[in-house]
Coordinates of C-alpha atoms and ligand atoms in Angstrom, one line a residue:
M1 CA 16.5 -27.5 -13.4
K2 CA 13.2 -25.8 -14.1
N3 CA 12.7 -22.6 -12.1
E4 CA 9.6 -23.0 -10.0
N5 CA 10.0 -19.7 -8.3
L6 CA 6.5 -18.1 -8.0
F7 CA 7.9 -14.7 -9.1
A8 CA 9.2 -16.3 -12.4
A9 CA 5.6 -17.3 -13.2
L10 CA 4.1 -14.0 -12.2
R11 CA 6.8 -12.2 -14.3
A12 CA 6.1 -14.4 -17.3
A13 CA 2.5 -13.2 -17.2
F14 CA 3.4 -9.5 -17.5
P15 CA 1.9 -8.2 -20.8
A16 CA 4.1 -7.7 -23.8
D17 CA 3.7 -4.0 -23.5
L18 CA 5.8 -3.2 -20.4
N19 CA 4.9 0.5 -20.7
A20 CA 1.2 -0.2 -20.0
I21 CA -0.1 0.7 -16.6
A22 CA 0.2 -2.1 -14.1
V23 CA -0.9 -0.2 -10.9
E24 CA -2.9 3.0 -10.5
T25 CA -3.0 4.3 -7.0
D26 CA -5.7 6.1 -5.1
N27 CA -3.4 9.1 -4.8
G28 CA -2.9 9.4 -8.5
L29 CA 0.3 7.6 -9.2
N30 CA 0.8 5.2 -12.1
Y31 CA 3.3 2.3 -12.2
S32 CA 4.1 0.6 -15.5
W33 CA 5.0 -3.1 -15.8
H34 CA 8.4 -1.9 -16.6
D35 CA 8.5 -0.1 -13.2
L36 CA 7.5 -3.3 -11.5
E37 CA 10.3 -5.2 -13.2
R38 CA 13.0 -2.6 -12.4
A39 CA 11.9 -1.9 -8.8
T40 CA 11.7 -5.6 -7.9
A41 CA 15.1 -6.2 -9.5
M42 CA 16.7 -3.3 -7.5
L43 CA 15.1 -4.5 -4.2
A44 CA 16.1 -8.1 -4.9
N45 CA 19.7 -7.0 -5.6
L46 CA 19.7 -5.1 -2.3
L47 CA 18.7 -8.3 -0.5
V48 CA 21.3 -10.3 -2.4
S49 CA 24.0 -7.7 -1.5
L50 CA 23.3 -8.5 2.2
K51 CA 24.7 -12.0 1.7
L52 CA 21.9 -13.6 3.7
P53 CA 21.9 -17.3 4.3
A54 CA 19.5 -19.4 2.2
G55 CA 16.0 -19.5 3.6
S56 CA 16.4 -16.1 5.4
R57 CA 13.1 -14.6 6.6
I58 CA 12.3 -11.0 5.6
A59 CA 9.9 -9.7 8.2
V60 CA 7.8 -6.7 7.2
Q61 CA 5.5 -4.5 9.2
V62 CA 4.7 -1.4 7.1
E63 CA 1.6 0.5 5.9
K64 CA 0.1 -0.7 2.6
S65 CA 1.9 0.8 -0.4
V66 CA 2.9 -0.3 -3.9
E67 CA 6.5 -0.3 -2.6
A68 CA 5.5 -2.7 0.2
M69 CA 4.0 -5.0 -2.5
L70 CA 7.2 -4.7 -4.6
L71 CA 9.2 -5.7 -1.5
Y72 CA 7.1 -8.9 -1.3
L73 CA 7.7 -9.6 -5.0
A74 CA 11.4 -8.8 -4.6
T75 CA 11.7 -11.2 -1.7
L76 CA 10.3 -14.0 -3.9
R77 CA 12.5 -12.9 -6.8
A78 CA 15.7 -13.1 -4.6
G79 CA 14.6 -16.5 -3.2
Y80 CA 14.0 -15.5 0.4
V81 CA 11.0 -16.0 2.7
F82 CA 8.5 -13.2 3.2
L83 CA 7.0 -12.7 6.6
P84 CA 4.2 -10.1 6.6
L85 CA 3.0 -8.6 9.9
N86 CA -0.3 -6.8 10.6
T87 CA 0.3 -3.1 11.1
A88 CA -2.0 -3.2 14.1
Y89 CA 0.4 -5.4 16.1
Q90 CA 1.9 -3.9 19.2
S91 CA 5.4 -4.4 20.7
A92 CA 4.6 -7.6 22.7
E93 CA 3.1 -9.2 19.6
I94 CA 6.0 -8.1 17.3
E95 CA 8.6 -9.3 19.9
Y96 CA 7.1 -12.8 19.8
F97 CA 7.0 -13.0 15.9
I98 CA 10.6 -11.7 15.5
G99 CA 11.9 -13.9 18.4
N100 CA 10.2 -16.9 16.9
A101 CA 11.0 -16.4 13.2
E102 CA 14.5 -14.9 13.7
P103 CA 14.4 -12.9 10.5
A104 CA 17.6 -11.8 8.9
V105 CA 15.9 -8.5 7.7
V106 CA 13.2 -6.5 9.4
V107 CA 11.5 -3.7 7.5
C108 CA 9.3 -1.3 9.5
S109 CA 7.7 2.2 9.3
S110 CA 10.1 4.9 10.3
K111 CA 7.8 6.0 13.1
N112 CA 8.2 2.6 14.7
F113 CA 12.0 2.3 14.0
G114 CA 13.0 2.9 17.6
W115 CA 11.1 0.1 19.3
V116 CA 11.1 -2.3 16.4
S117 CA 14.8 -2.1 15.8
K118 CA 15.4 -2.7 19.5
I119 CA 13.4 -5.9 19.4
A120 CA 15.0 -7.0 16.1
F121 CA 18.6 -6.4 17.3
K122 CA 17.9 -8.2 20.5
A123 CA 16.7 -11.2 18.5
G124 CA 19.9 -11.1 16.4
T125 CA 18.6 -9.5 13.3
Q126 CA 21.4 -7.7 11.5
N127 CA 19.5 -5.6 9.0
V128 CA 16.6 -3.2 9.9
F129 CA 15.3 -0.9 7.2
T130 CA 12.5 1.6 7.1
L131 CA 9.8 1.9 4.5
D132 CA 7.0 4.5 4.6
D133 CA 3.9 4.8 2.5
D134 CA 5.2 8.0 0.8
R135 CA 7.9 6.2 -1.1
T136 CA 10.6 7.1 1.4
G137 CA 12.7 5.2 3.9
S138 CA 16.2 3.6 4.2
L139 CA 15.1 0.5 2.2
L140 CA 14.4 2.5 -1.0
A141 CA 17.4 4.8 -0.4
R142 CA 19.7 1.7 -0.4
A143 CA 17.9 0.0 -3.3
A144 CA 18.3 3.1 -5.4
H145 CA 22.1 2.3 -5.6
C146 CA 21.4 -1.3 -6.8
S147 CA 21.3 -2.5 -10.4
D148 CA 18.0 -2.8 -12.1
K149 CA 19.0 -6.1 -13.7
H150 CA 18.5 -9.3 -11.7
T151 CA 18.2 -12.9 -12.6
V152 CA 15.4 -14.6 -10.7
A153 CA 16.6 -17.0 -8.1
V154 CA 16.1 -20.6 -8.9
K155 CA 13.6 -22.3 -6.6
S156 CA 11.9 -25.6 -6.5
A157 CA 8.1 -25.9 -5.9
D158 CA 8.8 -27.1 -2.3
D159 CA 11.0 -24.2 -1.3
L160 CA 9.5 -21.8 1.2
A161 CA 8.2 -18.5 -0.1
A162 CA 6.3 -17.1 2.9
I163 CA 5.5 -17.6 6.5
L164 CA 2.1 -16.4 7.8
Y165 CA 1.5 -16.4 11.5
T166 CA -1.8 -17.7 12.6
S167 CA -2.9 -18.6 16.1
G168 CA -4.2 -21.8 17.6
T169 CA -6.8 -22.5 20.3
T170 CA -4.0 -22.8 22.8
G171 CA -0.5 -21.5 23.0
R172 CA 1.2 -18.9 20.9
S173 CA 0.9 -18.1 17.2
K174 CA 2.2 -20.6 14.7
G175 CA 4.0 -19.7 11.5
A176 CA 2.3 -21.4 8.5
M177 CA 5.1 -22.2 6.0
L178 CA 3.9 -21.8 2.4
S179 CA 6.0 -22.8 -0.6
H180 CA 6.3 -21.4 -4.1
G181 CA 4.4 -24.5 -5.3
N182 CA 1.6 -24.0 -2.8
M183 CA 0.9 -20.5 -4.0
L184 CA 1.5 -20.9 -7.7
S185 CA -0.8 -23.9 -7.9
N186 CA -3.5 -22.0 -6.2
A187 CA -3.1 -18.9 -8.3
L188 CA -3.3 -21.0 -11.5
V189 CA -6.4 -22.8 -10.4
L190 CA -8.2 -19.6 -9.5
K191 CA -7.2 -17.9 -12.7
D192 CA -9.0 -20.6 -14.6
F193 CA -11.9 -21.1 -12.1
W194 CA -12.8 -17.5 -11.8
G195 CA -12.5 -16.9 -15.6
W196 CA -9.8 -14.2 -15.5
K197 CA -9.4 -12.8 -19.0
P198 CA -7.5 -10.1 -20.9
G199 CA -8.7 -6.6 -20.0
D200 CA -9.6 -7.5 -16.4
V201 CA -8.9 -4.7 -13.9
L202 CA -8.9 -5.5 -10.1
I203 CA -9.7 -3.0 -7.4
H204 CA -7.3 -4.0 -4.6
A205 CA -8.7 -2.7 -1.4
L206 CA -7.5 -5.3 1.2
P207 CA -4.5 -5.2 3.5
I208 CA -1.4 -7.0 2.2
F209 CA -0.4 -8.9 5.3
H210 CA -2.9 -11.8 5.0
V211 CA -3.8 -14.4 2.5
H212 CA -6.8 -12.6 0.9
G213 CA -5.0 -9.3 -0.1
L214 CA -1.4 -10.6 -0.4
F215 CA -2.1 -13.9 -2.3
V216 CA -5.6 -14.2 -3.7
A217 CA -6.1 -10.7 -4.9
L218 CA -2.5 -9.8 -5.8
H219 CA -1.5 -13.1 -7.4
G220 CA -4.9 -13.2 -9.2
A221 CA -4.2 -9.9 -11.0
L222 CA -0.5 -10.5 -11.7
I223 CA -0.8 -14.1 -13.0
N224 CA -3.3 -12.6 -15.5
G225 CA -1.2 -9.6 -16.3
S226 CA -4.1 -7.4 -15.1
K227 CA -4.0 -3.8 -14.0
M228 CA -4.8 -3.0 -10.4
I229 CA -6.5 0.0 -8.9
W230 CA -4.6 0.2 -5.6
C231 CA -6.3 1.5 -2.5
A232 CA -4.0 2.2 0.5
K233 CA -7.0 2.0 2.7
F234 CA -10.5 0.7 2.1
D235 CA -12.7 3.7 1.3
P236 CA -16.1 2.7 0.1
K237 CA -16.8 6.0 -1.7
F238 CA -13.6 5.7 -3.7
V239 CA -14.3 2.0 -4.6
V240 CA -17.8 2.8 -5.9
R241 CA -16.4 5.8 -7.9
K242 CA -13.7 3.5 -9.5
M243 CA -16.0 0.6 -10.3
P244 CA -16.8 1.7 -13.8
E245 CA -13.1 1.4 -14.6
A246 CA -12.8 -2.1 -13.1
T247 CA -14.0 -5.7 -13.6
V248 CA -13.1 -7.6 -10.4
F249 CA -13.4 -6.8 -6.7
M250 CA -12.5 -8.9 -3.7
G251 CA -13.4 -8.3 -0.1
V252 CA -14.2 -9.6 3.3
P253 CA -17.9 -9.4 4.2
T254 CA -17.4 -6.1 6.1
L255 CA -16.3 -4.4 2.9
Y256 CA -19.5 -5.5 1.2
V257 CA -21.6 -4.2 4.2
R258 CA -19.9 -0.9 4.0
L259 CA -20.3 -0.6 0.2
L260 CA -24.0 -1.3 0.6
N261 CA -24.1 1.8 2.8
E262 CA -23.1 3.9 -0.2
P263 CA -26.2 5.4 -2.0
A264 CA -24.1 5.6 -5.2
L265 CA -23.8 1.8 -5.4
D266 CA -26.3 0.8 -8.1
H267 CA -26.5 -1.1 -11.4
N268 CA -24.9 1.8 -13.2
A269 CA -21.9 1.9 -10.9
V270 CA -21.1 -1.8 -11.5
R271 CA -21.9 -1.8 -15.2
N272 CA -18.4 -3.0 -16.2
M273 CA -17.9 -5.3 -13.3
R274 CA -17.5 -9.0 -14.0
L275 CA -16.9 -10.6 -10.6
F276 CA -17.4 -9.8 -6.9
V277 CA -15.6 -12.3 -4.6
A278 CA -16.1 -12.6 -0.8
G279 CA -14.4 -14.6 1.8
S280 CA -12.3 -14.8 5.0
A281 CA -15.4 -14.8 7.2
P282 CA -19.1 -15.9 6.8
L283 CA -21.0 -13.7 4.3
L284 CA -24.5 -13.1 5.8
I285 CA -27.3 -14.2 3.5
E286 CA -28.9 -10.7 4.0
T287 CA -25.7 -9.1 2.5
F288 CA -25.7 -11.6 -0.3
N289 CA -29.3 -10.9 -1.2
E290 CA -29.1 -7.2 -0.8
W291 CA -26.1 -7.1 -3.1
Q292 CA -28.1 -9.0 -5.8
T293 CA -30.9 -6.5 -5.5
R294 CA -28.8 -3.4 -5.5
T295 CA -26.3 -4.3 -8.2
G296 CA -27.8 -7.3 -10.2
H297 CA -24.6 -9.2 -9.4
T298 CA -24.3 -12.4 -7.3
I299 CA -21.3 -12.4 -4.9
L300 CA -19.1 -15.4 -5.4
E301 CA -18.2 -16.7 -1.9
R302 CA -15.1 -18.8 -1.4
Y303 CA -13.3 -20.3 1.6
G304 CA -9.7 -20.6 2.5
M305 CA -7.1 -20.4 5.3
S306 CA -3.5 -19.2 5.9
E307 CA -2.4 -22.8 6.0
T308 CA -4.0 -23.8 2.7
A309 CA -4.7 -20.7 0.6
M310 CA -8.1 -21.2 -1.2
L311 CA -9.9 -24.5 -0.7
T312 CA -13.4 -24.1 -2.1
S313 CA -15.4 -21.7 -4.3
N314 CA -18.9 -21.2 -5.6
P315 CA -18.9 -21.7 -9.4
Y316 CA -18.1 -18.9 -11.7
Q317 CA -20.5 -20.4 -14.3
G318 CA -23.4 -22.0 -12.5
E319 CA -25.4 -21.3 -9.4
R320 CA -23.7 -19.4 -6.6
R321 CA -25.6 -20.4 -3.5
G322 CA -25.7 -17.8 -0.7
G323 CA -24.7 -19.3 2.7
T324 CA -22.4 -21.9 1.1
V325 CA -18.8 -21.8 0.1
G326 CA -19.3 -23.8 -3.1
F327 CA -17.2 -26.8 -4.1
A328 CA -13.7 -28.0 -3.5
L329 CA -11.4 -26.3 -6.1
P330 CA -9.9 -28.5 -8.8
G331 CA -6.9 -30.4 -7.2
V332 CA -8.3 -30.0 -3.7
T333 CA -9.7 -33.1 -1.9
L334 CA -12.1 -32.2 0.8
R335 CA -13.9 -34.5 3.2
V336 CA -16.1 -34.0 6.3
Q337 CA -15.4 -36.4 9.2
G338 CA -17.2 -37.3 12.4
D339 CA -15.6 -37.3 15.8
D340 CA -14.9 -41.0 15.4
G341 CA -12.6 -40.2 12.4
K342 CA -15.0 -41.8 9.9
S343 CA -16.4 -40.0 6.8
I344 CA -20.0 -39.1 7.2
G345 CA -23.0 -38.8 5.0
I346 CA -24.7 -36.0 3.0
D347 CA -25.8 -33.1 5.2
D348 CA -24.2 -34.6 8.3
I349 CA -22.1 -32.1 10.2
G350 CA -18.4 -32.8 10.9
G351 CA -14.8 -31.5 10.8
I352 CA -13.6 -30.3 7.4
Q353 CA -10.3 -31.9 6.3
V354 CA -8.3 -31.2 3.1
K355 CA -5.5 -32.3 1.0
G356 CA -3.9 -30.8 -2.1
P357 CA -0.9 -29.0 -3.7
N358 CA -2.0 -25.8 -1.9
V359 CA -1.7 -27.3 1.6
F360 CA 1.2 -25.8 3.6
K361 CA 4.5 -27.5 4.6
G362 CA 3.9 -27.3 8.3
Y363 CA 4.3 -24.9 11.2
W364 CA 7.6 -23.1 11.5
R365 CA 9.8 -25.0 14.0
M366 CA 6.8 -26.8 15.4
P367 CA 7.0 -30.4 14.1
E368 CA 4.8 -31.8 16.9
K369 CA 2.0 -29.2 16.3
T370 CA 2.2 -29.9 12.6
K371 CA 1.8 -33.6 13.2
E372 CA -1.3 -33.0 15.4
E373 CA -3.0 -31.0 12.7
F374 CA -2.7 -33.8 10.1
T375 CA -4.5 -37.1 10.0
A376 CA -2.6 -40.4 9.5
D377 CA -3.6 -40.4 5.8
G378 CA -2.3 -36.9 5.2
F379 CA -5.4 -34.7 5.5
F380 CA -5.1 -31.2 7.2
K381 CA -7.7 -30.7 9.9
T382 CA -9.0 -27.2 9.2
G383 CA -10.7 -26.7 12.6
D384 CA -13.8 -25.7 10.6
V385 CA -17.0 -27.6 11.0
G386 CA -19.3 -28.1 8.0
K387 CA -21.5 -30.2 5.8
I388 CA -22.0 -31.1 2.2
D389 CA -25.4 -31.0 0.6
P390 CA -26.8 -33.4 -2.0
R391 CA -25.6 -31.2 -4.8
G392 CA -22.1 -31.0 -3.4
Y393 CA -22.2 -27.5 -2.0
I394 CA -20.2 -27.1 1.2
T395 CA -21.5 -25.0 4.1
I396 CA -19.4 -24.0 7.0
V397 CA -21.6 -24.2 10.1
G398 CA -19.1 -23.4 12.8
R399 CA -15.6 -24.0 14.1
S400 CA -14.2 -26.6 16.5
K401 CA -11.4 -24.1 17.2
D402 CA -12.3 -21.3 19.6
L403 CA -12.0 -18.4 17.2
I404 CA -13.7 -15.1 16.6
I405 CA -13.5 -13.6 13.1
S406 CA -14.0 -9.9 13.3
G407 CA -14.1 -7.9 10.1
G408 CA -12.0 -10.6 8.5
Y409 CA -9.3 -10.7 11.2
N410 CA -8.9 -13.6 13.5
V411 CA -9.2 -13.1 17.3
Y412 CA -8.2 -16.0 19.5
P413 CA -10.1 -15.9 22.8
A414 CA -7.3 -17.8 24.6
E415 CA -4.8 -15.1 23.8
I416 CA -7.0 -12.2 25.0
E417 CA -8.2 -14.1 28.1
G418 CA -4.5 -14.7 28.9
Y419 CA -3.9 -11.0 28.9
I420 CA -7.0 -10.2 31.0
N421 CA -6.2 -13.0 33.5
D422 CA -2.8 -11.5 34.1
L423 CA -4.3 -8.2 35.3
P424 CA -4.2 -7.6 39.0
G425 CA -7.6 -8.3 40.6
V426 CA -8.8 -10.7 37.9
A427 CA -9.8 -14.2 38.9
E428 CA -10.7 -15.4 35.4
S429 CA -12.3 -14.3 32.2
A430 CA -14.1 -15.5 29.0
L431 CA -14.0 -13.9 25.6
I432 CA -17.0 -14.6 23.4
G433 CA -17.9 -13.6 19.9
V434 CA -21.3 -11.9 19.3
P435 CA -23.0 -10.7 16.1
H436 CA -22.1 -7.2 14.9
P437 CA -23.7 -5.4 11.9
D438 CA -20.4 -4.0 10.6
F439 CA -17.7 -6.5 11.6
G440 CA -19.9 -9.6 11.4
E441 CA -18.7 -10.7 14.8
V442 CA -16.9 -8.9 17.6
G443 CA -15.3 -9.9 20.9
V444 CA -17.0 -9.3 24.3
A445 CA -15.1 -10.0 27.6
V446 CA -16.8 -11.3 30.7
V447 CA -14.6 -11.0 33.7
I448 CA -14.7 -12.3 37.3
S449 CA -12.8 -10.3 39.9
K450 CA -10.8 -11.7 42.9
P451 CA -12.5 -11.3 46.2
G452 CA -12.2 -7.8 47.5
A453 CA -10.8 -6.4 44.1
S454 CA -12.7 -3.6 42.4
L455 CA -12.4 -4.0 38.7
K456 CA -13.5 -1.4 36.2
S457 CA -14.4 -2.4 32.6
A458 CA -12.9 0.8 31.1
E459 CA -9.6 0.2 32.9
I460 CA -9.4 -3.4 31.6
I461 CA -10.0 -2.2 28.0
G462 CA -7.5 0.6 28.5
V463 CA -4.7 -1.8 29.5
L464 CA -5.5 -4.2 26.7
K465 CA -5.3 -1.3 24.2
S466 CA -1.8 -0.6 25.2
K467 CA -0.8 -4.3 24.6
L468 CA -2.8 -5.7 21.7
A469 CA -3.6 -5.0 18.1
N470 CA -6.8 -2.8 18.0
F471 CA -9.0 -5.4 16.3
K472 CA -8.4 -7.7 19.2
I473 CA -9.8 -5.3 21.8
P474 CA -13.2 -6.5 23.2
K475 CA -15.9 -4.0 22.1
Q476 CA -17.5 -4.4 25.5
C477 CA -16.4 -5.8 28.9
F478 CA -18.6 -6.9 31.8
V479 CA -17.4 -7.6 35.3
V480 CA -19.8 -10.3 36.7
A481 CA -20.0 -12.5 39.8
E482 CA -19.7 -15.8 38.1
L483 CA -19.4 -17.7 34.8
P484 CA -21.9 -20.4 33.8
R485 CA -20.3 -23.8 33.9
N486 CA -21.3 -27.3 33.0
T487 CA -21.0 -30.3 35.3
M488 CA -17.4 -30.8 34.3
G489 CA -16.7 -27.3 35.4
K490 CA -16.1 -26.0 31.9
V491 CA -17.2 -22.4 31.1
Q492 CA -20.3 -22.6 28.9
K493 CA -19.5 -20.0 26.3
N494 CA -22.6 -20.8 24.3
L495 CA -24.7 -19.5 27.2
L496 CA -22.7 -16.3 27.4
R497 CA -23.0 -15.9 23.6
E498 CA -26.8 -16.4 23.9
Q499 CA -27.0 -13.9 26.8
H500 CA -25.1 -11.2 24.9
K501 CA -26.2 -11.9 21.3
S502 CA -28.3 -8.7 21.0
L503 CA -25.7 -6.3 22.3
F504 CA -25.0 -4.7 18.8
T505 CA -27.9 -5.9 16.7
Ligands
MLC1 C1 -10.7 -2.1 12.9 N1 -11.2 -2.3 14.1 C2 -11.7 -3.5 14.2 C3 -11.5 -4.1 13.0 N2 -10.8 -3.2 12.2 N3 -12.4 -4.1 15.2 C4 -12.8 -5.4 15.0 N4 -12.5 -6.0 13.9 C5 -11.9 -5.4 12.8 N5 -11.6 -6.1 11.7 C6 -11.4 -1.3 15.2 C7 -10.5 -0.1 15.1 O1 -9.3 -0.3 15.8 C8 -11.3 1.0 15.7 O2 -11.3 0.9 17.1 C9 -12.7 0.6 15.3 O3 -12.7 -0.8 15.1 C10 -13.3 1.3 14.0 O4 -12.2 1.2 13.1 P1 -12.5 1.5 11.5 O5 -11.9 2.8 11.2 O6 -13.9 1.3 11.2 O7 -11.7 0.4 10.9 P2 -11.0 0.3 9.5 O8 -9.6 0.9 9.6 O9 -12.0 0.9 8.5 O10 -10.9 -1.2 9.3 C11 -12.0 -2.0 9.0 C12 -11.6 -3.0 7.9 C13 -10.4 -3.8 8.3 C14 -12.8 -3.9 7.7 C15 -11.4 -2.2 6.6 O11 -10.6 -4.5 9.5 C16 -9.9 -4.7 7.3 O12 -9.2 -4.3 6.3 N6 -10.3 -6.0 7.3 C17 -9.9 -7.0 6.3 C18 -9.1 -8.1 7.0 C19 -8.5 -9.1 6.0 O13 -7.9 -8.7 5.0 N7 -8.7 -10.3 6.3 C20 -8.2 -11.4 5.4 C21 -7.6 -12.5 6.2 S1 -7.1 -13.9 5.2 P3 -11.0 2.2 18.0 O14 -11.4 1.7 19.3 O15 -9.6 2.4 17.8 O16 -11.9 3.2 17.5 C22 -8.1 -15.2 5.6 C23 -8.1 -16.4 4.8 C24 -9.2 -16.2 3.7 O17 -8.9 -15.1 6.5 O18 -10.0 -17.1 3.5 O19 -9.1 -15.2 3.0
AMP2 P1 -6.9 -17.4 8.7 O1 -6.4 -18.2 9.9 O2 -6.9 -15.9 8.9 O3 -6.4 -17.8 7.5 O4 -8.5 -17.7 8.7 C1 -9.0 -18.8 8.1 C2 -10.4 -19.1 8.7 O5 -11.3 -18.1 8.1 C3 -11.0 -20.4 8.2 O6 -10.5 -21.5 8.9 C4 -12.5 -20.2 8.4 O7 -12.8 -20.4 9.7 C5 -12.6 -18.7 8.0 N1 -13.1 -18.5 6.7 C6 -12.5 -18.2 5.5 N2 -13.3 -18.0 4.5 C7 -14.6 -18.2 5.0 C8 -15.9 -18.2 4.5 N3 -16.1 -17.9 3.2 N4 -16.9 -18.4 5.3 C9 -16.7 -18.7 6.6 N5 -15.5 -18.7 7.2 C10 -14.5 -18.5 6.4

């Protein structure tokens, strides 16, 4: 049987000279390709030594580090399923993910070991390790005793490789199940489509718990055998300083906004750069234009999702049109449908639906939800609303899902409203997204108190901070007498958005 393990394909793309530098970190460390080979073998052997059942989930909530990336690769290598978790998640969020995914292994930062291990053991997890961003922790200590020779586990394209949790408009987060084949097909298409070539160097400045940093950026560099300049945190000054040594950069729009605030960003700084890719949230046309003026480069905007990896891209060769997300990638079939389920014409607005080898296998243990999100003829309903112009360029004009994208992170109003509504004295609430110069969009809460209750905005925010990831915290909170409603009694969020649209701009 042919081994369709994603790691096998990435490993096969390592350059012949394994002593060459594969990763250079922002704190001055160098890792060779040989180091990557050995460390992933040792970590994979550690996982194998735990005698985990096939399909076991390895849940990981750690700060970004090369070792955290190696743990991802080792999980693929050993044939288990990687489950990355945003470092901003608090205990209630982690309790849900661990309870739902029932991972066999949990890896966390040592500062969180106390509460994370309690949650994990309660959920039946047998193995909890620590991994810190200074190359310490019980995971590495244990792996140090393992052999550095490991035969890559044999997997078929349909076998699960990762689960990414993503929320819906109602209910709790759903785990999107991605296979080795989903990710390898996408990586190979992008390698070709974006013209990756020998000598490319990627500046990796995104977190590694979501599609953009973990798959698009990382797989992109590895499948091309390209060196990465590895940033533990996004620091615009560092990125501009390193640009002369690099050729490719990928970021959410906020990263581009922050880079534009750097006076050192100019034509000279980007003289060796080949490609700037943006995605995960809408790139403002102002940012697109200003980037062109300041650097002479045209940002290539693309569109994707946790459930599908990358779906569309502006062309590498050819016109990159600001405000659009380009064309469906080779192998992806994309259509725009009206509410009546019929395909609609050029420039008509409707729901974006997709099909292709990149589309996920379904939501973890939620067959009914999975069924709801696919059409009878097998298209996945993205929840994004868009149109296709006469030249075939796709524009996303909105979302049918109630979702705020803030600095590239998704915030689901229903989740935050649920927490606010549970507070004593709250009758109801609405969370809306409003424009923000740095994060693109941020959440603002509008809250109605129960008769006689005296609610304070600062107290509401204070309680939310203790329960939710920091990026989900509303940037402002208003306690008001009533919410605008339509004749059906539904809260008119569009009116609230209009009312608060100038709060930050
Ligand atoms: C941080 N904060 C945010 C925030 N990030 N608030 C809203 N939205 C965000 N994204 C909060 C902090 O908690 C802090 O609050 C305050 O804002 C200022 O923080 P900061 O120091 O400026 O934030 P920083 O650590 O610099 O992080 C900003 C960032 C980060 C833009 C670098 O958010 C980031 O890495 N975003 C990228 C997300 C990403 O990778 N998305 C890809 C998803 S994949 P306080 O109150 O504590 O001061 C996907 C599919 C696809 O969507 O197509 O790619
Ligand atoms: P996630 O659930 O984090 O994978 O987020 C995916 C969502 O991000 C998509 O459904 C879109 O709404 C949004 N998105 C991704 N790329 C873009 C883009 N280039 N422009 C606008 N929205 C985008």
